[in-house]
Amino acid sequence: MLDEFDESQETARRLLNVEGFGDFASAQQLAAGYRRKASGTPESAVERIEQFTLALLKLRDAFATGGEAFLDTESDWARQLAITDPDSEAGNGHQSAQ
């Protein structure tokens, strides 16, 4: 997905190359409007893709951190269960009644 955002970012940057509108003032205003939609405002294509990329990176990091925390918690639970298991060698030091 990040690769797709990178490709989209390259495409969006090419939107700044606005040509072929002519020399009339209204044509130049139209070209300027297209350039503004491409880049330069928080709502423009380039900036939106940057925002989406940043959000995706934060989600990826959050999931990675959450996964690590889950594994740590799972290990803690397994350790606690092993301590309370009377048949486990890691138990409470008392011998089994068997």
mmCIF file with all atom_site columns, N, CA, C and O in Angstrom, residues 11-65:
data_model
loop_
_atom_site.group_PDB
_atom_site.id
_atom_site.type_symbol
_atom_site.label_atom_id
_atom_site.label_alt_id
_atom_site.label_comp_id
_atom_site.label_asym_id
_atom_site.label_entity_id
_atom_site.label_seq_id
_atom_site.pdbx_PDB_ins_code
_atom_site.Cartn_x
_atom_site.Cartn_y
_atom_site.Cartn_z
_atom_site.occupancy
_atom_site.B_iso_or_equiv
_atom_site.pdbx_formal_charge
_atom_site.auth_seq_id
_atom_site.auth_comp_id
_atom_site.auth_asym_id
_atom_site.auth_atom_id
_atom_site.pdbx_PDB_model_num
ATOM 1   N N  . THR A 1 11 ? 2.642  10.711 -9.431  1.00 0.00 ? 11 THR A N  1
ATOM 2   C CA . THR A 1 11 ? 1.619  11.139 -10.390 1.00 0.00 ? 11 THR A CA 1
ATOM 3   C C  . THR A 1 11 ? 1.056  12.503 -9.998  1.00 0.00 ? 11 THR A C  1
ATOM 4   O O  . THR A 1 11 ? 0.900  13.386 -10.843 1.00 0.00 ? 11 THR A O  1
ATOM 5   N N  . ALA A 1 12 ? 0.769  12.688 -8.727  1.00 0.00 ? 12 ALA A N  1
ATOM 6   C CA . ALA A 1 12 ? 0.205  13.957 -8.261  1.00 0.00 ? 12 ALA A CA 1
ATOM 7   C C  . ALA A 1 12 ? 1.188  15.102 -8.481  1.00 0.00 ? 12 ALA A C  1
ATOM 8   O O  . ALA A 1 12 ? 0.777  16.213 -8.844  1.00 0.00 ? 12 ALA A O  1
ATOM 9   N N  . ARG A 1 13 ? 2.463  14.860 -8.307  1.00 0.00 ? 13 ARG A N  1
ATOM 10  C CA . ARG A 1 13 ? 3.457  15.919 -8.531  1.00 0.00 ? 13 ARG A CA 1
ATOM 11  C C  . ARG A 1 13 ? 3.500  16.331 -9.999  1.00 0.00 ? 13 ARG A C  1
ATOM 12  O O  . ARG A 1 13 ? 3.752  17.497 -10.310 1.00 0.00 ? 13 ARG A O  1
ATOM 13  N N  . ARG A 1 14 ? 3.232  15.393 -10.883 1.00 0.00 ? 14 ARG A N  1
ATOM 14  C CA . ARG A 1 14 ? 3.214  15.731 -12.312 1.00 0.00 ? 14 ARG A CA 1
ATOM 15  C C  . ARG A 1 14 ? 2.012  16.603 -12.670 1.00 0.00 ? 14 ARG A C  1
ATOM 16  O O  . ARG A 1 14 ? 2.005  17.263 -13.703 1.00 0.00 ? 14 ARG A O  1
ATOM 17  N N  . LEU A 1 15 ? 1.000  16.624 -11.806 1.00 0.00 ? 15 LEU A N  1
ATOM 18  C CA . LEU A 1 15 ? -0.163 17.478 -12.058 1.00 0.00 ? 15 LEU A CA 1
ATOM 19  C C  . LEU A 1 15 ? 0.201  18.961 -12.028 1.00 0.00 ? 15 LEU A C  1
ATOM 20  O O  . LEU A 1 15 ? -0.555 19.793 -12.532 1.00 0.00 ? 15 LEU A O  1
ATOM 21  N N  . LEU A 1 16 ? 1.337  19.278 -11.435 1.00 0.00 ? 16 LEU A N  1
ATOM 22  C CA . LEU A 1 16 ? 1.774  20.675 -11.385 1.00 0.00 ? 16 LEU A CA 1
ATOM 23  C C  . LEU A 1 16 ? 2.192  21.203 -12.756 1.00 0.00 ? 16 LEU A C  1
ATOM 24  O O  . LEU A 1 16 ? 2.225  22.408 -12.969 1.00 0.00 ? 16 LEU A O  1
ATOM 25  N N  . ASN A 1 17 ? 2.510  20.312 -13.662 1.00 0.00 ? 17 ASN A N  1
ATOM 26  C CA . ASN A 1 17 ? 2.922  20.710 -15.007 1.00 0.00 ? 17 ASN A CA 1
ATOM 27  C C  . ASN A 1 17 ? 1.684  20.953 -15.865 1.00 0.00 ? 17 ASN A C  1
ATOM 28  O O  . ASN A 1 17 ? 1.316  20.142 -16.704 1.00 0.00 ? 17 ASN A O  1
ATOM 29  N N  . VAL A 1 18 ? 1.040  22.067 -15.631 1.00 0.00 ? 18 VAL A N  1
ATOM 30  C CA . VAL A 1 18 ? -0.191 22.425 -16.332 1.00 0.00 ? 18 VAL A CA 1
ATOM 31  C C  . VAL A 1 18 ? 0.191  23.191 -17.585 1.00 0.00 ? 18 VAL A C  1
ATOM 32  O O  . VAL A 1 18 ? 0.809  24.253 -17.510 1.00 0.00 ? 18 VAL A O  1
ATOM 33  N N  . GLU A 1 19 ? -0.167 22.654 -18.728 1.00 0.00 ? 19 GLU A N  1
ATOM 34  C CA . GLU A 1 19 ? 0.168  23.294 -20.005 1.00 0.00 ? 19 GLU A CA 1
ATOM 35  C C  . GLU A 1 19 ? -1.025 23.231 -20.952 1.00 0.00 ? 19 GLU A C  1
ATOM 36  O O  . GLU A 1 19 ? -1.942 22.436 -20.758 1.00 0.00 ? 19 GLU A O  1
ATOM 37  N N  . GLY A 1 20 ? -0.969 24.073 -21.965 1.00 0.00 ? 20 GLY A N  1
ATOM 38  C CA . GLY A 1 20 ? -1.944 23.990 -23.044 1.00 0.00 ? 20 GLY A CA 1
ATOM 39  C C  . GLY A 1 20 ? -3.228 24.763 -22.824 1.00 0.00 ? 20 GLY A C  1
ATOM 40  O O  . GLY A 1 20 ? -4.193 24.562 -23.564 1.00 0.00 ? 20 GLY A O  1
ATOM 41  N N  . PHE A 1 21 ? -3.274 25.624 -21.838 1.00 0.00 ? 21 PHE A N  1
ATOM 42  C CA . PHE A 1 21 ? -4.492 26.386 -21.590 1.00 0.00 ? 21 PHE A CA 1
ATOM 43  C C  . PHE A 1 21 ? -4.563 27.670 -22.415 1.00 0.00 ? 21 PHE A C  1
ATOM 44  O O  . PHE A 1 21 ? -5.596 28.290 -22.508 1.00 0.00 ? 21 PHE A O  1
ATOM 45  N N  . GLY A 1 22 ? -3.453 28.091 -22.970 1.00 0.00 ? 22 GLY A N  1
ATOM 46  C CA . GLY A 1 22 ? -3.443 29.311 -23.769 1.00 0.00 ? 22 GLY A CA 1
ATOM 47  C C  . GLY A 1 22 ? -2.960 30.497 -22.976 1.00 0.00 ? 22 GLY A C  1
ATOM 48  O O  . GLY A 1 22 ? -2.576 30.393 -21.811 1.00 0.00 ? 22 GLY A O  1
ATOM 49  N N  . ASP A 1 23 ? -2.989 31.644 -23.644 1.00 0.00 ? 23 ASP A N  1
ATOM 50  C CA . ASP A 1 23 ? -2.434 32.861 -23.056 1.00 0.00 ? 23 ASP A CA 1
ATOM 51  C C  . ASP A 1 23 ? -3.478 33.814 -22.500 1.00 0.00 ? 23 ASP A C  1
ATOM 52  O O  . ASP A 1 23 ? -3.121 34.832 -21.902 1.00 0.00 ? 23 ASP A O  1
ATOM 53  N N  . PHE A 1 24 ? -4.744 33.558 -22.692 1.00 0.00 ? 24 PHE A N  1
ATOM 54  C CA . PHE A 1 24 ? -5.770 34.449 -22.156 1.00 0.00 ? 24 PHE A CA 1
ATOM 55  C C  . PHE A 1 24 ? -5.720 34.443 -20.628 1.00 0.00 ? 24 PHE A C  1
ATOM 56  O O  . PHE A 1 24 ? -5.343 33.442 -20.003 1.00 0.00 ? 24 PHE A O  1
ATOM 57  N N  . ALA A 1 25 ? -6.118 35.526 -20.038 1.00 0.00 ? 25 ALA A N  1
ATOM 58  C CA . ALA A 1 25 ? -6.106 35.643 -18.574 1.00 0.00 ? 25 ALA A CA 1
ATOM 59  C C  . ALA A 1 25 ? -6.970 34.572 -17.929 1.00 0.00 ? 25 ALA A C  1
ATOM 60  O O  . ALA A 1 25 ? -6.581 33.958 -16.927 1.00 0.00 ? 25 ALA A O  1
ATOM 61  N N  . SER A 1 26 ? -8.140 34.320 -18.511 1.00 0.00 ? 26 SER A N  1
ATOM 62  C CA . SER A 1 26 ? -9.022 33.296 -17.941 1.00 0.00 ? 26 SER A CA 1
ATOM 63  C C  . SER A 1 26 ? -8.394 31.908 -18.033 1.00 0.00 ? 26 SER A C  1
ATOM 64  O O  . SER A 1 26 ? -8.544 31.087 -17.129 1.00 0.00 ? 26 SER A O  1
ATOM 65  N N  . ALA A 1 27 ? -7.656 31.655 -19.107 1.00 0.00 ? 27 ALA A N  1
ATOM 66  C CA . ALA A 1 27 ? -6.977 30.366 -19.259 1.00 0.00 ? 27 ALA A CA 1
ATOM 67  C C  . ALA A 1 27 ? -5.874 30.234 -18.216 1.00 0.00 ? 27 ALA A C  1
ATOM 68  O O  . ALA A 1 27 ? -5.686 29.156 -17.639 1.00 0.00 ? 27 ALA A O  1
ATOM 69  N N  . GLN A 1 28 ? -5.147 31.300 -17.955 1.00 0.00 ? 28 GLN A N  1
ATOM 70  C CA . GLN A 1 28 ? -4.080 31.273 -16.948 1.00 0.00 ? 28 GLN A CA 1
ATOM 71  C C  . GLN A 1 28 ? -4.661 31.085 -15.548 1.00 0.00 ? 28 GLN A C  1
ATOM 72  O O  . GLN A 1 28 ? -4.084 30.385 -14.719 1.00 0.00 ? 28 GLN A O  1
ATOM 73  N N  . GLN A 1 29 ? -5.827 31.694 -15.299 1.00 0.00 ? 29 GLN A N  1
ATOM 74  C CA . GLN A 1 29 ? -6.496 31.508 -14.003 1.00 0.00 ? 29 GLN A CA 1
ATOM 75  C C  . GLN A 1 29 ? -6.932 30.052 -13.827 1.00 0.00 ? 29 GLN A C  1
ATOM 76  O O  . GLN A 1 29 ? -6.816 29.479 -12.744 1.00 0.00 ? 29 GLN A O  1
ATOM 77  N N  . LEU A 1 30 ? -7.432 29.472 -14.916 1.00 0.00 ? 30 LEU A N  1
ATOM 78  C CA . LEU A 1 30 ? -7.847 28.070 -14.868 1.00 0.00 ? 30 LEU A CA 1
ATOM 79  C C  . LEU A 1 30 ? -6.642 27.170 -14.589 1.00 0.00 ? 30 LEU A C  1
ATOM 80  O O  . LEU A 1 30 ? -6.715 26.262 -13.753 1.00 0.00 ? 30 LEU A O  1
ATOM 81  N N  . ALA A 1 31 ? -5.535 27.435 -15.251 1.00 0.00 ? 31 ALA A N  1
ATOM 82  C CA . ALA A 1 31 ? -4.315 26.652 -15.034 1.00 0.00 ? 31 ALA A CA 1
ATOM 83  C C  . ALA A 1 31 ? -3.839 26.803 -13.586 1.00 0.00 ? 31 ALA A C  1
ATOM 84  O O  . ALA A 1 31 ? -3.440 25.819 -12.955 1.00 0.00 ? 31 ALA A O  1
ATOM 85  N N  . ALA A 1 32 ? -3.911 28.012 -13.057 1.00 0.00 ? 32 ALA A N  1
ATOM 86  C CA . ALA A 1 32 ? -3.506 28.237 -11.664 1.00 0.00 ? 32 ALA A CA 1
ATOM 87  C C  . ALA A 1 32 ? -4.409 27.461 -10.709 1.00 0.00 ? 32 ALA A C  1
ATOM 88  O O  . ALA A 1 32 ? -3.946 26.902 -9.709  1.00 0.00 ? 32 ALA A O  1
ATOM 89  N N  . GLY A 1 33 ? -5.687 27.391 -11.018 1.00 0.00 ? 33 GLY A N  1
ATOM 90  C CA . GLY A 1 33 ? -6.619 26.621 -10.198 1.00 0.00 ? 33 GLY A CA 1
ATOM 91  C C  . GLY A 1 33 ? -6.275 25.139 -10.193 1.00 0.00 ? 33 GLY A C  1
ATOM 92  O O  . GLY A 1 33 ? -6.321 24.481 -9.147  1.00 0.00 ? 33 GLY A O  1
ATOM 93  N N  . TYR A 1 34 ? -5.913 24.614 -11.362 1.00 0.00 ? 34 TYR A N  1
ATOM 94  C CA . TYR A 1 34 ? -5.506 23.209 -11.432 1.00 0.00 ? 34 TYR A CA 1
ATOM 95  C C  . TYR A 1 34 ? -4.231 22.973 -10.619 1.00 0.00 ? 34 TYR A C  1
ATOM 96  O O  . TYR A 1 34 ? -4.103 21.964 -9.920  1.00 0.00 ? 34 TYR A O  1
ATOM 97  N N  . ARG A 1 35 ? -3.273 23.908 -10.713 1.00 0.00 ? 35 ARG A N  1
ATOM 98  C CA . ARG A 1 35 ? -2.039 23.752 -9.924  1.00 0.00 ? 35 ARG A CA 1
ATOM 99  C C  . ARG A 1 35 ? -2.344 23.778 -8.433  1.00 0.00 ? 35 ARG A C  1
ATOM 100 O O  . ARG A 1 35 ? -1.757 23.026 -7.656  1.00 0.00 ? 35 ARG A O  1
ATOM 101 N N  . ARG A 1 36 ? -3.272 24.644 -8.010  1.00 0.00 ? 36 ARG A N  1
ATOM 102 C CA . ARG A 1 36 ? -3.653 24.702 -6.595  1.00 0.00 ? 36 ARG A CA 1
ATOM 103 C C  . ARG A 1 36 ? -4.284 23.392 -6.141  1.00 0.00 ? 36 ARG A C  1
ATOM 104 O O  . ARG A 1 36 ? -4.058 22.947 -5.022  1.00 0.00 ? 36 ARG A O  1
ATOM 105 N N  . LYS A 1 37 ? -5.081 22.796 -7.006  1.00 0.00 ? 37 LYS A N  1
ATOM 106 C CA . LYS A 1 37 ? -5.692 21.511 -6.639  1.00 0.00 ? 37 LYS A CA 1
ATOM 107 C C  . LYS A 1 37 ? -4.648 20.399 -6.579  1.00 0.00 ? 37 LYS A C  1
ATOM 108 O O  . LYS A 1 37 ? -4.813 19.422 -5.863  1.00 0.00 ? 37 LYS A O  1
ATOM 109 N N  . ALA A 1 38 ? -3.563 20.565 -7.312  1.00 0.00 ? 38 ALA A N  1
ATOM 110 C CA . ALA A 1 38 ? -2.500 19.563 -7.318  1.00 0.00 ? 38 ALA A CA 1
ATOM 111 C C  . ALA A 1 38 ? -1.628 19.670 -6.077  1.00 0.00 ? 38 ALA A C  1
ATOM 112 O O  . ALA A 1 38 ? -1.276 18.658 -5.471  1.00 0.00 ? 38 ALA A O  1
ATOM 113 N N  . SER A 1 39 ? -1.284 20.903 -5.664  1.00 0.00 ? 39 SER A N  1
ATOM 114 C CA . SER A 1 39 ? -0.368 21.067 -4.535  1.00 0.00 ? 39 SER A CA 1
ATOM 115 C C  . SER A 1 39 ? -0.471 22.480 -3.981  1.00 0.00 ? 39 SER A C  1
ATOM 116 O O  . SER A 1 39 ? -0.792 23.413 -4.694  1.00 0.00 ? 39 SER A O  1
ATOM 117 N N  . GLY A 1 40 ? -0.178 22.592 -2.681  1.00 0.00 ? 40 GLY A N  1
ATOM 118 C CA . GLY A 1 40 ? -0.102 23.904 -2.073  1.00 0.00 ? 40 GLY A CA 1
ATOM 119 C C  . GLY A 1 40 ? -1.145 24.197 -1.017  1.00 0.00 ? 40 GLY A C  1
ATOM 120 O O  . GLY A 1 40 ? -1.025 25.183 -0.298  1.00 0.00 ? 40 GLY A O  1
ATOM 121 N N  . THR A 1 41 ? -2.155 23.375 -0.901  1.00 0.00 ? 41 THR A N  1
ATOM 122 C CA . THR A 1 41 ? -3.159 23.552 0.149   1.00 0.00 ? 41 THR A CA 1
ATOM 123 C C  . THR A 1 41 ? -3.346 22.212 0.859   1.00 0.00 ? 41 THR A C  1
ATOM 124 O O  . THR A 1 41 ? -3.035 21.163 0.287   1.00 0.00 ? 41 THR A O  1
ATOM 125 N N  . PRO A 1 42 ? -3.873 22.228 2.077   1.00 0.00 ? 42 PRO A N  1
ATOM 126 C CA . PRO A 1 42 ? -4.088 20.956 2.786   1.00 0.00 ? 42 PRO A CA 1
ATOM 127 C C  . PRO A 1 42 ? -5.033 20.006 2.042   1.00 0.00 ? 42 PRO A C  1
ATOM 128 O O  . PRO A 1 42 ? -4.970 18.797 2.236   1.00 0.00 ? 42 PRO A O  1
ATOM 129 N N  . GLU A 1 43 ? -5.885 20.540 1.185   1.00 0.00 ? 43 GLU A N  1
ATOM 130 C CA . GLU A 1 43 ? -6.851 19.707 0.464   1.00 0.00 ? 43 GLU A CA 1
ATOM 131 C C  . GLU A 1 43 ? -6.336 19.245 -0.896  1.00 0.00 ? 43 GLU A C  1
ATOM 132 O O  . GLU A 1 43 ? -7.010 18.489 -1.581  1.00 0.00 ? 43 GLU A O  1
ATOM 133 N N  . SER A 1 44 ? -5.147 19.692 -1.303  1.00 0.00 ? 44 SER A N  1
ATOM 134 C CA . SER A 1 44 ? -4.647 19.352 -2.633  1.00 0.00 ? 44 SER A CA 1
ATOM 135 C C  . SER A 1 44 ? -4.185 17.901 -2.700  1.00 0.00 ? 44 SER A C  1
ATOM 136 O O  . SER A 1 44 ? -3.959 17.241 -1.683  1.00 0.00 ? 44 SER A O  1
ATOM 137 N N  . ALA A 1 45 ? -4.028 17.409 -3.920  1.00 0.00 ? 45 ALA A N  1
ATOM 138 C CA . ALA A 1 45 ? -3.707 16.001 -4.143  1.00 0.00 ? 45 ALA A CA 1
ATOM 139 C C  . ALA A 1 45 ? -2.391 15.587 -3.478  1.00 0.00 ? 45 ALA A C  1
ATOM 140 O O  . ALA A 1 45 ? -2.337 14.572 -2.778  1.00 0.00 ? 45 ALA A O  1
ATOM 141 N N  . VAL A 1 46 ? -1.343 16.365 -3.693  1.00 0.00 ? 46 VAL A N  1
ATOM 142 C CA . VAL A 1 46 ? -0.034 16.014 -3.129  1.00 0.00 ? 46 VAL A CA 1
ATOM 143 C C  . VAL A 1 46 ? -0.105 15.947 -1.609  1.00 0.00 ? 46 VAL A C  1
ATOM 144 O O  . VAL A 1 46 ? 0.365  14.986 -0.992  1.00 0.00 ? 46 VAL A O  1
ATOM 145 N N  . GLU A 1 47 ? -0.708 16.942 -1.000  1.00 0.00 ? 47 GLU A N  1
ATOM 146 C CA . GLU A 1 47 ? -0.785 16.978 0.465   1.00 0.00 ? 47 GLU A CA 1
ATOM 147 C C  . GLU A 1 47 ? -1.683 15.875 1.014   1.00 0.00 ? 47 GLU A C  1
ATOM 148 O O  . GLU A 1 47 ? -1.389 15.290 2.060   1.00 0.00 ? 47 GLU A O  1
ATOM 149 N N  . ARG A 1 48 ? -2.783 15.587 0.334   1.00 0.00 ? 48 ARG A N  1
ATOM 150 C CA . ARG A 1 48 ? -3.670 14.502 0.795   1.00 0.00 ? 48 ARG A CA 1
ATOM 151 C C  . ARG A 1 48 ? -2.942 13.168 0.775   1.00 0.00 ? 48 ARG A C  1
ATOM 152 O O  . ARG A 1 48 ? -3.060 12.377 1.721   1.00 0.00 ? 48 ARG A O  1
ATOM 153 N N  . ILE A 1 49 ? -2.197 12.924 -0.279  1.00 0.00 ? 49 ILE A N  1
ATOM 154 C CA . ILE A 1 49 ? -1.467 11.657 -0.353  1.00 0.00 ? 49 ILE A CA 1
ATOM 155 C C  . ILE A 1 49 ? -0.421 11.591 0.755   1.00 0.00 ? 49 ILE A C  1
ATOM 156 O O  . ILE A 1 49 ? -0.218 10.540 1.373   1.00 0.00 ? 49 ILE A O  1
ATOM 157 N N  . GLU A 1 50 ? 0.234  12.719 1.039   1.00 0.00 ? 50 GLU A N  1
ATOM 158 C CA . GLU A 1 50 ? 1.180  12.754 2.162   1.00 0.00 ? 50 GLU A CA 1
ATOM 159 C C  . GLU A 1 50 ? 0.464  12.456 3.476   1.00 0.00 ? 50 GLU A C  1
ATOM 160 O O  . GLU A 1 50 ? 0.985  11.723 4.322   1.00 0.00 ? 50 GLU A O  1
ATOM 161 N N  . GLN A 1 51 ? -0.731 13.021 3.645   1.00 0.00 ? 51 GLN A N  1
ATOM 162 C CA . GLN A 1 51 ? -1.511 12.780 4.863   1.00 0.00 ? 51 GLN A CA 1
ATOM 163 C C  . GLN A 1 51 ? -1.894 11.302 4.973   1.00 0.00 ? 51 GLN A C  1
ATOM 164 O O  . GLN A 1 51 ? -1.787 10.704 6.056   1.00 0.00 ? 51 GLN A O  1
ATOM 165 N N  . PHE A 1 52 ? -2.319 10.691 3.867   1.00 0.00 ? 52 PHE A N  1
ATOM 166 C CA . PHE A 1 52 ? -2.698 9.278  3.872   1.00 0.00 ? 52 PHE A CA 1
ATOM 167 C C  . PHE A 1 52 ? -1.478 8.404  4.176   1.00 0.00 ? 52 PHE A C  1
ATOM 168 O O  . PHE A 1 52 ? -1.580 7.429  4.928   1.00 0.00 ? 52 PHE A O  1
ATOM 169 N N  . THR A 1 53 ? -0.340 8.762  3.593   1.00 0.00 ? 53 THR A N  1
ATOM 170 C CA . THR A 1 53 ? 0.885  7.997  3.838   1.00 0.00 ? 53 THR A CA 1
ATOM 171 C C  . THR A 1 53 ? 1.262  8.056  5.314   1.00 0.00 ? 53 THR A C  1
ATOM 172 O O  . THR A 1 53 ? 1.588  7.029  5.922   1.00 0.00 ? 53 THR A O  1
ATOM 173 N N  . LEU A 1 54 ? 1.219  9.246  5.889   1.00 0.00 ? 54 LEU A N  1
ATOM 174 C CA . LEU A 1 54 ? 1.542  9.409  7.313   1.00 0.00 ? 54 LEU A CA 1
ATOM 175 C C  . LEU A 1 54 ? 0.576  8.607  8.190   1.00 0.00 ? 54 LEU A C  1
ATOM 176 O O  . LEU A 1 54 ? 0.992  7.926  9.128   1.00 0.00 ? 54 LEU A O  1
ATOM 177 N N  . ALA A 1 55 ? -0.706 8.659  7.854   1.00 0.00 ? 55 ALA A N  1
ATOM 178 C CA . ALA A 1 55 ? -1.701 7.901  8.622   1.00 0.00 ? 55 ALA A CA 1
ATOM 179 C C  . ALA A 1 55 ? -1.429 6.400  8.526   1.00 0.00 ? 55 ALA A C  1
ATOM 180 O O  . ALA A 1 55 ? -1.508 5.678  9.529   1.00 0.00 ? 55 ALA A O  1
ATOM 181 N N  . LEU A 1 56 ? -1.094 5.921  7.337   1.00 0.00 ? 56 LEU A N  1
ATOM 182 C CA . LEU A 1 56 ? -0.808 4.504  7.158   1.00 0.00 ? 56 LEU A CA 1
ATOM 183 C C  . LEU A 1 56 ? 0.433  4.088  7.945   1.00 0.00 ? 56 LEU A C  1
ATOM 184 O O  . LEU A 1 56 ? 0.452  3.021  8.574   1.00 0.00 ? 56 LEU A O  1
ATOM 185 N N  . LEU A 1 57 ? 1.456  4.931  7.942   1.00 0.00 ? 57 LEU A N  1
ATOM 186 C CA . LEU A 1 57 ? 2.662  4.624  8.719   1.00 0.00 ? 57 LEU A CA 1
ATOM 187 C C  . LEU A 1 57 ? 2.355  4.565  10.211  1.00 0.00 ? 57 LEU A C  1
ATOM 188 O O  . LEU A 1 57 ? 2.848  3.680  10.920  1.00 0.00 ? 57 LEU A O  1
ATOM 189 N N  . LYS A 1 58 ? 1.524  5.490  10.692  1.00 0.00 ? 58 LYS A N  1
ATOM 190 C CA . LYS A 1 58 ? 1.143  5.474  12.107  1.00 0.00 ? 58 LYS A CA 1
ATOM 191 C C  . LYS A 1 58 ? 0.328  4.225  12.446  1.00 0.00 ? 58 LYS A C  1
ATOM 192 O O  . LYS A 1 58 ? 0.527  3.628  13.509  1.00 0.00 ? 58 LYS A O  1
ATOM 193 N N  . LEU A 1 59 ? -0.572 3.831  11.551  1.00 0.00 ? 59 LEU A N  1
ATOM 194 C CA . LEU A 1 59 ? -1.345 2.598  11.783  1.00 0.00 ? 59 LEU A CA 1
ATOM 195 C C  . LEU A 1 59 ? -0.432 1.386  11.823  1.00 0.00 ? 59 LEU A C  1
ATOM 196 O O  . LEU A 1 59 ? -0.582 0.513  12.678  1.00 0.00 ? 59 LEU A O  1
ATOM 197 N N  . ARG A 1 60 ? 0.515  1.335  10.884  1.00 0.00 ? 60 ARG A N  1
ATOM 198 C CA . ARG A 1 60 ? 1.446  0.203  10.846  1.00 0.00 ? 60 ARG A CA 1
ATOM 199 C C  . ARG A 1 60 ? 2.223  0.121  12.153  1.00 0.00 ? 60 ARG A C  1
ATOM 200 O O  . ARG A 1 60 ? 2.352  -0.952 12.752  1.00 0.00 ? 60 ARG A O  1
ATOM 201 N N  . ASP A 1 61 ? 2.724  1.276  12.624  1.00 0.00 ? 61 ASP A N  1
ATOM 202 C CA . ASP A 1 61 ? 3.481  1.292  13.875  1.00 0.00 ? 61 ASP A CA 1
ATOM 203 C C  . ASP A 1 61 ? 2.606  0.916  15.065  1.00 0.00 ? 61 ASP A C  1
ATOM 204 O O  . ASP A 1 61 ? 3.042  0.195  15.960  1.00 0.00 ? 61 ASP A O  1
ATOM 205 N N  . ALA A 1 62 ? 1.362  1.387  15.062  1.00 0.00 ? 62 ALA A N  1
ATOM 206 C CA . ALA A 1 62 ? 0.448  1.065  16.167  1.00 0.00 ? 62 ALA A CA 1
ATOM 207 C C  . ALA A 1 62 ? 0.155  -0.430 16.198  1.00 0.00 ? 62 ALA A C  1
ATOM 208 O O  . ALA A 1 62 ? 0.148  -1.046 17.270  1.00 0.00 ? 62 ALA A O  1
ATOM 209 N N  . PHE A 1 63 ? -0.080 -1.033 15.033  1.00 0.00 ? 63 PHE A N  1
ATOM 210 C CA . PHE A 1 63 ? -0.340 -2.475 14.994  1.00 0.00 ? 63 PHE A CA 1
ATOM 211 C C  . PHE A 1 63 ? 0.891  -3.257 15.421  1.00 0.00 ? 63 PHE A C  1
ATOM 212 O O  . PHE A 1 63 ? 0.780  -4.259 16.134  1.00 0.00 ? 63 PHE A O  1
ATOM 213 N N  . ALA A 1 64 ? 2.058  -2.799 15.013  1.00 0.00 ? 64 ALA A N  1
ATOM 214 C CA . ALA A 1 64 ? 3.291  -3.491 15.411  1.00 0.00 ? 64 ALA A CA 1
ATOM 215 C C  . ALA A 1 64 ? 3.474  -3.419 16.922  1.00 0.00 ? 64 ALA A C  1
ATOM 216 O O  . ALA A 1 64 ? 3.786  -4.418 17.565  1.00 0.00 ? 64 ALA A O  1
ATOM 217 N N  . THR A 1 65 ? 3.263  -2.237 17.482  1.00 0.00 ? 65 THR A N  1
ATOM 218 C CA . THR A 1 65 ? 3.382  -2.062 18.928  1.00 0.00 ? 65 THR A CA 1
ATOM 219 C C  . THR A 1 65 ? 2.333  -2.887 19.664  1.00 0.00 ? 65 THR A C  1
ATOM 220 O O  . THR A 1 65 ? 2.634  -3.534 20.660  1.00 0.00 ? 65 THR A O  1
#
